[in-house]
Coordinates of C-alpha atoms and ligand atoms in Angstrom, one line a residue:
M129 CA 93.5 81.5 103.8
T130 CA 96.2 79.8 102.3
P131 CA 98.3 81.2 99.6
R132 CA 98.1 80.2 96.0
R133 CA 101.3 79.9 93.5
Y134 CA 100.2 81.5 90.5
V135 CA 103.7 81.1 87.9
A136 CA 103.0 82.8 84.1
A137 CA 105.2 84.3 81.2
H138 CA 104.1 87.2 82.1
A139 CA 102.6 89.0 85.2
A140 CA 99.7 90.3 82.8
E141 CA 98.9 87.0 82.5
A142 CA 99.6 85.7 86.2
L143 CA 97.1 88.6 86.7
A144 CA 94.5 87.4 85.1
R145 CA 94.1 84.2 86.4
I146 CA 94.6 85.0 89.4
R147 CA 91.1 87.1 89.1
A148 CA 89.5 84.5 87.7
E149 CA 90.1 81.7 89.8
L150 CA 90.5 83.9 92.8
G151 CA 88.3 86.2 91.8
E152 CA 88.3 90.6 91.6
D153 CA 89.0 90.8 95.0
A154 CA 92.0 88.7 94.9
V155 CA 94.9 89.6 97.2
V156 CA 98.3 89.7 96.1
L157 CA 100.8 88.7 98.6
G158 CA 103.8 88.3 96.6
S159 CA 105.6 88.6 93.4
R160 CA 109.4 87.4 92.5
A161 CA 111.2 87.3 88.6
V162 CA 111.5 83.2 88.6
P163 CA 112.8 81.3 85.3
E164 CA 109.7 80.6 83.9
G165 CA 108.5 84.6 83.9
V166 CA 107.1 85.9 87.0
E167 CA 105.2 83.8 90.3
F168 CA 102.7 85.6 92.3
L169 CA 101.4 84.5 95.5
A170 CA 97.6 85.5 95.8
S171 CA 94.6 84.6 97.8
A172 CA 90.7 85.1 97.2
Y173 CA 89.2 87.7 100.5
T174 CA 87.1 84.5 100.4
D175 CA 89.1 82.3 102.3
L176 CA 89.9 84.3 105.0
A177 CA 88.2 82.1 108.0
V178 CA 85.9 84.0 110.1
E179 CA 85.2 81.1 112.4
T180 CA 86.0 81.4 115.5
Q181 CA 85.7 78.4 118.5
E182 CA 83.6 81.0 121.1
P183 CA 80.0 80.8 120.7
P184 CA 78.9 85.0 120.1
P185 CA 78.5 86.5 123.6
A186 CA 75.1 87.0 124.8
R187 CA 73.3 90.7 124.0
G188 CA 71.8 93.1 126.3
L189 CA 68.7 94.8 125.5
L190 CA 70.2 97.8 125.2
E191 CA 73.2 96.5 122.9
E192 CA 70.5 95.1 120.3
L193 CA 69.3 98.6 120.2
R194 CA 72.5 100.4 119.5
E195 CA 72.9 98.0 116.5
L196 CA 69.6 98.2 115.4
R197 CA 70.5 102.3 115.0
R198 CA 73.6 102.0 113.9
L199 CA 72.2 99.9 110.8
V200 CA 69.6 102.3 110.8
G201 CA 72.1 105.3 110.5
R202 CA 73.9 103.6 107.9
Q203 CA 70.8 103.4 105.4
L204 CA 70.3 106.6 106.0
G205 CA 73.6 107.7 105.4
G206 CA 73.8 105.6 101.8
L207 CA 70.7 107.6 101.2
A208 CA 72.7 111.0 102.1
F209 CA 75.0 109.6 100.2
S210 CA 72.8 109.1 96.4
Q211 CA 70.8 111.9 96.9
W212 CA 73.8 113.9 96.5
K213 CA 75.1 112.3 93.8
R214 CA 71.8 112.3 91.6
R215 CA 71.4 116.6 93.5
D216 CA 75.2 117.4 92.3
P217 CA 77.1 114.6 90.4
A218 CA 79.7 116.7 89.4
R219 CA 80.7 117.5 93.0
V220 CA 80.2 114.2 94.0
L221 CA 83.0 113.2 90.8
L222 CA 85.1 116.0 92.7
A223 CA 85.0 115.0 95.3
G224 CA 86.0 111.6 94.9
T225 CA 88.3 112.5 92.2
L226 CA 90.4 114.5 95.1
L227 CA 89.8 111.7 97.7
Q228 CA 91.2 109.1 95.6
A229 CA 94.6 111.4 94.3
G230 CA 94.9 111.5 98.4
F231 CA 94.0 114.7 99.4
S232 CA 92.1 114.3 102.9
P233 CA 88.5 114.3 102.9
Q234 CA 87.8 117.5 104.9
L235 CA 90.2 119.8 101.7
A236 CA 88.2 117.4 99.6
R237 CA 84.8 118.2 100.5
A238 CA 85.6 121.5 101.3
L239 CA 86.6 121.5 97.4
A240 CA 84.0 120.7 95.9
A241 CA 80.9 122.4 98.2
H242 CA 82.5 126.1 96.8
S243 CA 82.7 125.0 93.6
P244 CA 80.7 126.6 91.1
R245 CA 77.5 124.4 90.2
G246 CA 77.5 122.7 86.9
L247 CA 80.8 121.8 85.4
E248 CA 82.1 119.7 83.1
E249 CA 84.8 117.0 84.5
G250 CA 87.8 118.9 83.2
E251 CA 86.5 122.2 84.0
A252 CA 86.2 121.3 87.8
L253 CA 89.6 120.2 87.7
R254 CA 90.9 123.1 85.8
W255 CA 89.1 125.1 88.7
V256 CA 90.5 122.8 91.9
R257 CA 94.1 123.2 90.1
Q258 CA 93.6 127.5 90.1
V259 CA 92.6 127.1 93.8
L260 CA 95.5 125.0 94.7
L261 CA 98.2 127.6 93.2
K262 CA 96.6 130.4 94.7
N263 CA 96.5 128.9 98.1
L264 CA 99.8 127.6 98.5
A265 CA 102.8 129.5 99.2
A266 CA 106.0 129.7 98.1
L267 CA 109.3 131.2 99.1
G268 CA 111.5 132.8 95.9
D269 CA 113.9 130.9 94.7
D270 CA 117.1 133.4 95.5
L271 CA 119.1 131.7 99.0
P272 CA 120.0 133.2 102.4
R273 CA 122.0 135.0 102.6
P274 CA 125.4 135.7 103.6
G275 CA 124.8 136.8 107.6
G276 CA 121.5 135.0 108.1
R277 CA 121.5 131.9 109.5
L278 CA 119.4 129.0 108.9
A279 CA 118.8 125.5 110.5
L280 CA 117.1 122.2 108.9
V281 CA 114.7 121.0 111.7
G282 CA 112.4 117.7 111.2
P283 CA 112.2 114.3 112.3
T284 CA 114.4 110.8 111.7
G285 CA 116.1 110.8 108.4
A286 CA 113.9 113.7 106.9
G287 CA 116.9 114.6 105.1
K288 CA 117.7 117.0 106.9
T289 CA 122.1 116.9 106.6
T290 CA 121.6 115.8 102.7
T291 CA 119.0 119.1 102.1
L292 CA 122.0 121.3 103.9
A293 CA 124.9 119.9 102.3
K294 CA 123.0 120.9 98.9
L295 CA 122.3 124.3 100.1
A296 CA 125.7 125.1 101.1
A297 CA 126.7 123.9 97.5
Q298 CA 124.4 126.0 96.3
A299 CA 125.7 129.3 98.4
V300 CA 129.6 128.1 98.4
A301 CA 128.7 128.6 94.3
R302 CA 127.1 131.7 93.9
W303 CA 129.1 133.6 96.9
G304 CA 132.3 131.5 97.7
P305 CA 133.1 129.0 100.5
G306 CA 134.6 132.1 102.9
A307 CA 130.5 133.0 103.1
V308 CA 129.3 129.7 104.3
C309 CA 129.9 127.9 108.0
M310 CA 128.3 124.4 108.1
V311 CA 127.3 123.8 112.0
S312 CA 126.5 120.5 113.5
V313 CA 124.6 120.2 116.6
D314 CA 124.4 116.8 116.2
D315 CA 126.2 115.4 119.1
Y316 CA 124.9 112.4 120.3
R317 CA 124.8 109.8 117.3
V318 CA 128.1 108.0 116.0
G319 CA 129.0 109.8 112.4
A320 CA 126.5 112.3 112.5
R321 CA 129.2 115.4 113.0
A322 CA 131.6 113.3 109.8
Q323 CA 128.9 113.3 107.7
L324 CA 128.8 117.2 107.3
V325 CA 132.3 117.5 107.8
E326 CA 132.9 115.5 104.9
Y327 CA 131.0 118.0 103.1
A328 CA 132.2 121.2 104.8
Q329 CA 136.1 119.8 103.3
L330 CA 134.6 119.0 100.1
L331 CA 133.2 122.6 99.7
G332 CA 136.4 124.2 101.3
C333 CA 133.9 125.9 104.2
E334 CA 134.0 126.4 107.5
F335 CA 133.0 124.2 109.8
R336 CA 132.0 124.6 114.3
A337 CA 130.9 121.7 116.0
W338 CA 128.0 122.7 118.4
D339 CA 126.9 120.2 121.9
S340 CA 124.1 119.9 122.1
G341 CA 123.7 121.2 126.0
A342 CA 126.7 124.0 125.7
D343 CA 125.9 128.3 125.8
W344 CA 124.6 129.1 121.5
R345 CA 124.9 132.3 122.5
A346 CA 128.6 132.2 122.7
A347 CA 129.0 130.1 120.5
C348 CA 127.3 132.5 117.6
A349 CA 129.4 134.7 118.7
A350 CA 132.5 133.2 117.8
L351 CA 131.1 132.7 113.9
P352 CA 133.4 134.1 111.2
Q353 CA 131.0 137.7 110.7
G354 CA 129.2 137.9 107.5
T355 CA 128.6 134.2 106.2
L356 CA 125.5 132.5 106.0
V357 CA 125.2 130.0 109.1
L358 CA 123.8 127.2 108.2
I359 CA 122.8 125.0 111.1
D360 CA 122.6 121.0 111.0
V361 CA 120.7 119.5 114.1
P362 CA 119.3 116.4 115.6
G363 CA 116.2 114.8 114.1
H364 CA 113.3 113.9 116.5
A365 CA 110.2 112.4 116.8
Q366 CA 107.1 114.6 117.2
H367 CA 106.1 113.6 120.1
D368 CA 109.7 113.8 121.9
E369 CA 110.3 116.5 124.1
R370 CA 113.3 117.5 123.1
I371 CA 111.9 119.9 119.9
R372 CA 111.2 122.1 122.6
L373 CA 113.7 123.1 123.6
Q374 CA 116.1 122.5 120.5
H375 CA 113.0 125.4 119.1
D376 CA 113.9 128.1 122.0
K377 CA 117.8 127.4 122.0
L378 CA 117.2 128.6 118.0
A379 CA 114.4 131.0 118.8
A380 CA 116.8 132.5 121.3
L381 CA 119.5 132.8 118.1
Q382 CA 116.7 134.5 115.7
V383 CA 117.9 131.3 113.3
M384 CA 115.5 131.4 110.6
R385 CA 113.7 127.7 110.6
W386 CA 112.7 125.2 107.6
L387 CA 111.5 122.6 108.4
V388 CA 112.7 118.9 106.1
L389 CA 109.5 117.1 105.7
P390 CA 109.0 114.2 103.8
A391 CA 106.4 114.2 101.3
T392 CA 106.3 109.8 102.1
L393 CA 104.4 110.8 105.1
Q394 CA 100.7 109.9 105.9
G395 CA 99.1 113.6 105.8
A396 CA 97.7 112.5 109.4
V397 CA 101.5 112.3 110.3
A398 CA 103.0 115.4 108.3
D399 CA 99.9 117.8 110.6
A400 CA 101.3 116.8 113.5
V401 CA 105.2 117.3 112.4
V402 CA 104.9 120.6 111.4
H403 CA 102.8 121.5 114.4
A404 CA 105.7 119.7 116.7
F405 CA 108.2 121.7 114.8
G406 CA 106.6 125.1 115.6
G407 CA 103.5 125.9 112.9
P408 CA 103.6 128.8 111.9
E409 CA 106.7 129.7 113.0
L410 CA 108.3 128.0 110.0
A411 CA 109.5 130.2 108.3
G412 CA 109.8 127.6 104.7
C413 CA 109.2 123.8 103.9
V414 CA 111.3 121.4 102.2
L415 CA 109.7 119.0 101.1
S416 CA 112.0 115.8 101.0
K417 CA 111.9 112.5 98.9
L418 CA 109.1 113.0 96.6
D419 CA 111.0 110.9 94.4
E420 CA 110.2 108.2 96.9
A421 CA 106.5 109.7 97.9
M422 CA 103.9 107.6 94.9
L423 CA 101.0 110.5 96.4
T424 CA 102.1 114.1 96.9
A425 CA 98.8 115.4 97.5
P426 CA 99.2 114.7 101.5
A427 CA 102.0 116.9 101.8
L428 CA 100.3 119.7 99.8
D429 CA 97.2 119.3 102.0
T430 CA 99.5 119.8 105.3
L431 CA 101.7 122.5 103.2
L432 CA 97.7 124.3 102.4
R433 CA 96.5 123.7 106.2
W434 CA 99.3 125.4 107.6
R435 CA 99.3 127.4 105.1
L436 CA 103.7 126.8 105.4
P437 CA 105.8 127.6 102.4
L438 CA 106.8 125.6 100.1
A439 CA 111.9 126.6 100.3
R440 CA 112.6 123.7 98.5
L441 CA 111.5 120.3 96.8
S442 CA 114.3 117.3 97.0
L443 CA 113.9 114.5 94.7
G444 CA 117.0 112.6 95.7
Q445 CA 120.2 111.7 97.4
R446 CA 122.5 113.1 95.5
V447 CA 124.4 116.6 96.5
P448 CA 123.4 118.7 95.3
E449 CA 121.7 118.0 92.4
D450 CA 118.5 116.9 93.4
L451 CA 117.7 120.2 95.1
F452 CA 115.1 122.3 92.9
P453 CA 113.0 125.0 93.7
P454 CA 109.7 125.2 94.8
R455 CA 107.7 124.6 92.2
I456 CA 104.2 125.3 92.9
S457 CA 102.5 124.6 89.8
W458 CA 104.4 121.3 89.2
L459 CA 103.3 120.3 92.7
V460 CA 100.2 120.7 92.0
E461 CA 99.4 119.1 89.0
R462 CA 101.2 115.6 90.0
A463 CA 99.1 116.0 92.6
L464 CA 96.4 115.4 90.8
R465 CA 97.7 113.0 88.8
Q466 CA 99.3 110.6 91.2
R467 CA 95.9 107.6 92.8
V468 CA 95.7 105.8 95.9
A469 CA 97.2 102.4 94.7
E470 CA 94.7 99.2 95.1
P471 CA 94.2 97.8 97.7
H472 CA 94.1 101.4 99.8
R473 CA 91.5 102.7 97.5
L474 CA 87.9 103.6 98.7
R475 CA 85.3 102.2 96.0
E476 CA 81.7 104.2 95.5
D477 CA 80.1 100.9 98.1
D478 CA 82.2 101.8 100.2
M479 CA 81.0 104.6 101.2
F480 CA 78.1 103.8 103.2
L481 CA 80.5 101.9 105.0
L482 CA 82.1 105.6 106.6
E483 CA 78.9 106.0 108.3
N484 CA 78.9 106.9 111.9
V485 CA 82.3 105.2 112.5
S486 CA 83.9 106.8 115.0
Ligands
LIG535 N1 115.2 109.6 98.0 C1 115.9 110.4 98.5 N2 116.2 110.1 99.6 C2 116.7 111.5 100.5 C3 116.5 112.7 100.2 N3 116.7 113.1 101.2 C4 117.4 112.6 101.8 N4 117.7 111.6 101.8 C5 118.0 110.2 102.1 O1 117.5 110.0 103.4 C6 118.4 109.3 104.3 C7 118.3 110.0 105.6 O2 118.9 111.7 105.0 P1 119.6 112.4 106.4 O3 120.1 113.6 105.6 O4 121.3 111.8 106.9 O5 118.1 113.0 107.0 P2 119.1 113.6 108.3 O6 117.1 114.3 108.6 O7 119.8 114.6 108.8 O8 118.5 112.4 109.8 P3 119.3 112.9 111.1 O9 119.9 113.7 111.5 O10 119.4 111.2 111.6 O11 117.5 112.5 111.5 C8 119.9 108.7 103.6 O12 120.3 108.0 103.3 C9 120.0 110.4 102.5 O13 120.5 109.4 101.6 C10 115.7 112.2 98.7 O14 114.7 114.0 98.3 N5 115.1 111.8 98.0
LIG536 MG1 121.5 114.2 110.9

């Protein structure tokens, strides 16, 4: 597959030429600005080298039968889909719209199956919007009060420390610097503690550092009384065993935990992250990196499945400006407006391909 180079004054012109020469399925491999305008590298799917040197393996009867069964299954799958479409076009359209917005097939199927019969497209979407609004939970706009203890947990680089600083800034603005204490448990990465020390100094609030291996109960007893304690812990990958240790230590201190969940995660990863960090034991969820996420649906899908209440929205790096209250209606609108980008989008004639794929 040798990529071809297209230079044009405008992107639209280059794309039109690519489509005309390489077909609708052309793959754009990259683009950049050049003195003449824009340059695109593209190739056609038909350019893919599919021949190999090896002769096809001899197949046994059993294998041939299996292949035959798969083929028949696919045909029937395609038939079932077209029958469903003829019988229930509005529901099929609704399921398709939800899939293209990035909701999981499971949720798209369930919503389509439960939607009232005979709705127009616009009515069906209004119905979905209402169902999502009704099922997504949110905490209030209020911060935890002084005297409370809150830890932000989550995967590496999710935005825990940044969100903690944003929350601390809001708490200081509300109750004054004397009412807030920031704790860093991050003791094994260069610069992790320094990041929080800097924020605490800027805000003028108390700062404490705890070693991950230390007795946190004693450290907790030594904290200034009546302050809102905000605890920054290290991030871990969802399969890391240290999450359990972290969880047990925080639970023993009756620390409330909010999960910082990047909205940029794939749905399956987001599910695994919620599961690893305590699932139903989590008090809330901060959806971070919403400004980077091209789809909102995978995160909403995960919140719904886990019945995890939304605590805050994070839409950027600025402290404290980019933290927002949990506005569910805004999120739902956004999720329903967005669409999976090509080349990840399913087409109708891709449907039968999915039958019998295990
Ligand atoms: N675009 C965007 N960037 C964010 C957001 N929140 C945090 N970041 C950035 O993401 C990067 C990681 O943020 P941190 O707050 O250090 O993440 P963390 O979860 O504490 O990371 P670890 O402690 O290493 O696990 C930084 O560059 C932040 O500025 C957000 O909502 N949007
Ligand atoms: Mg951090």
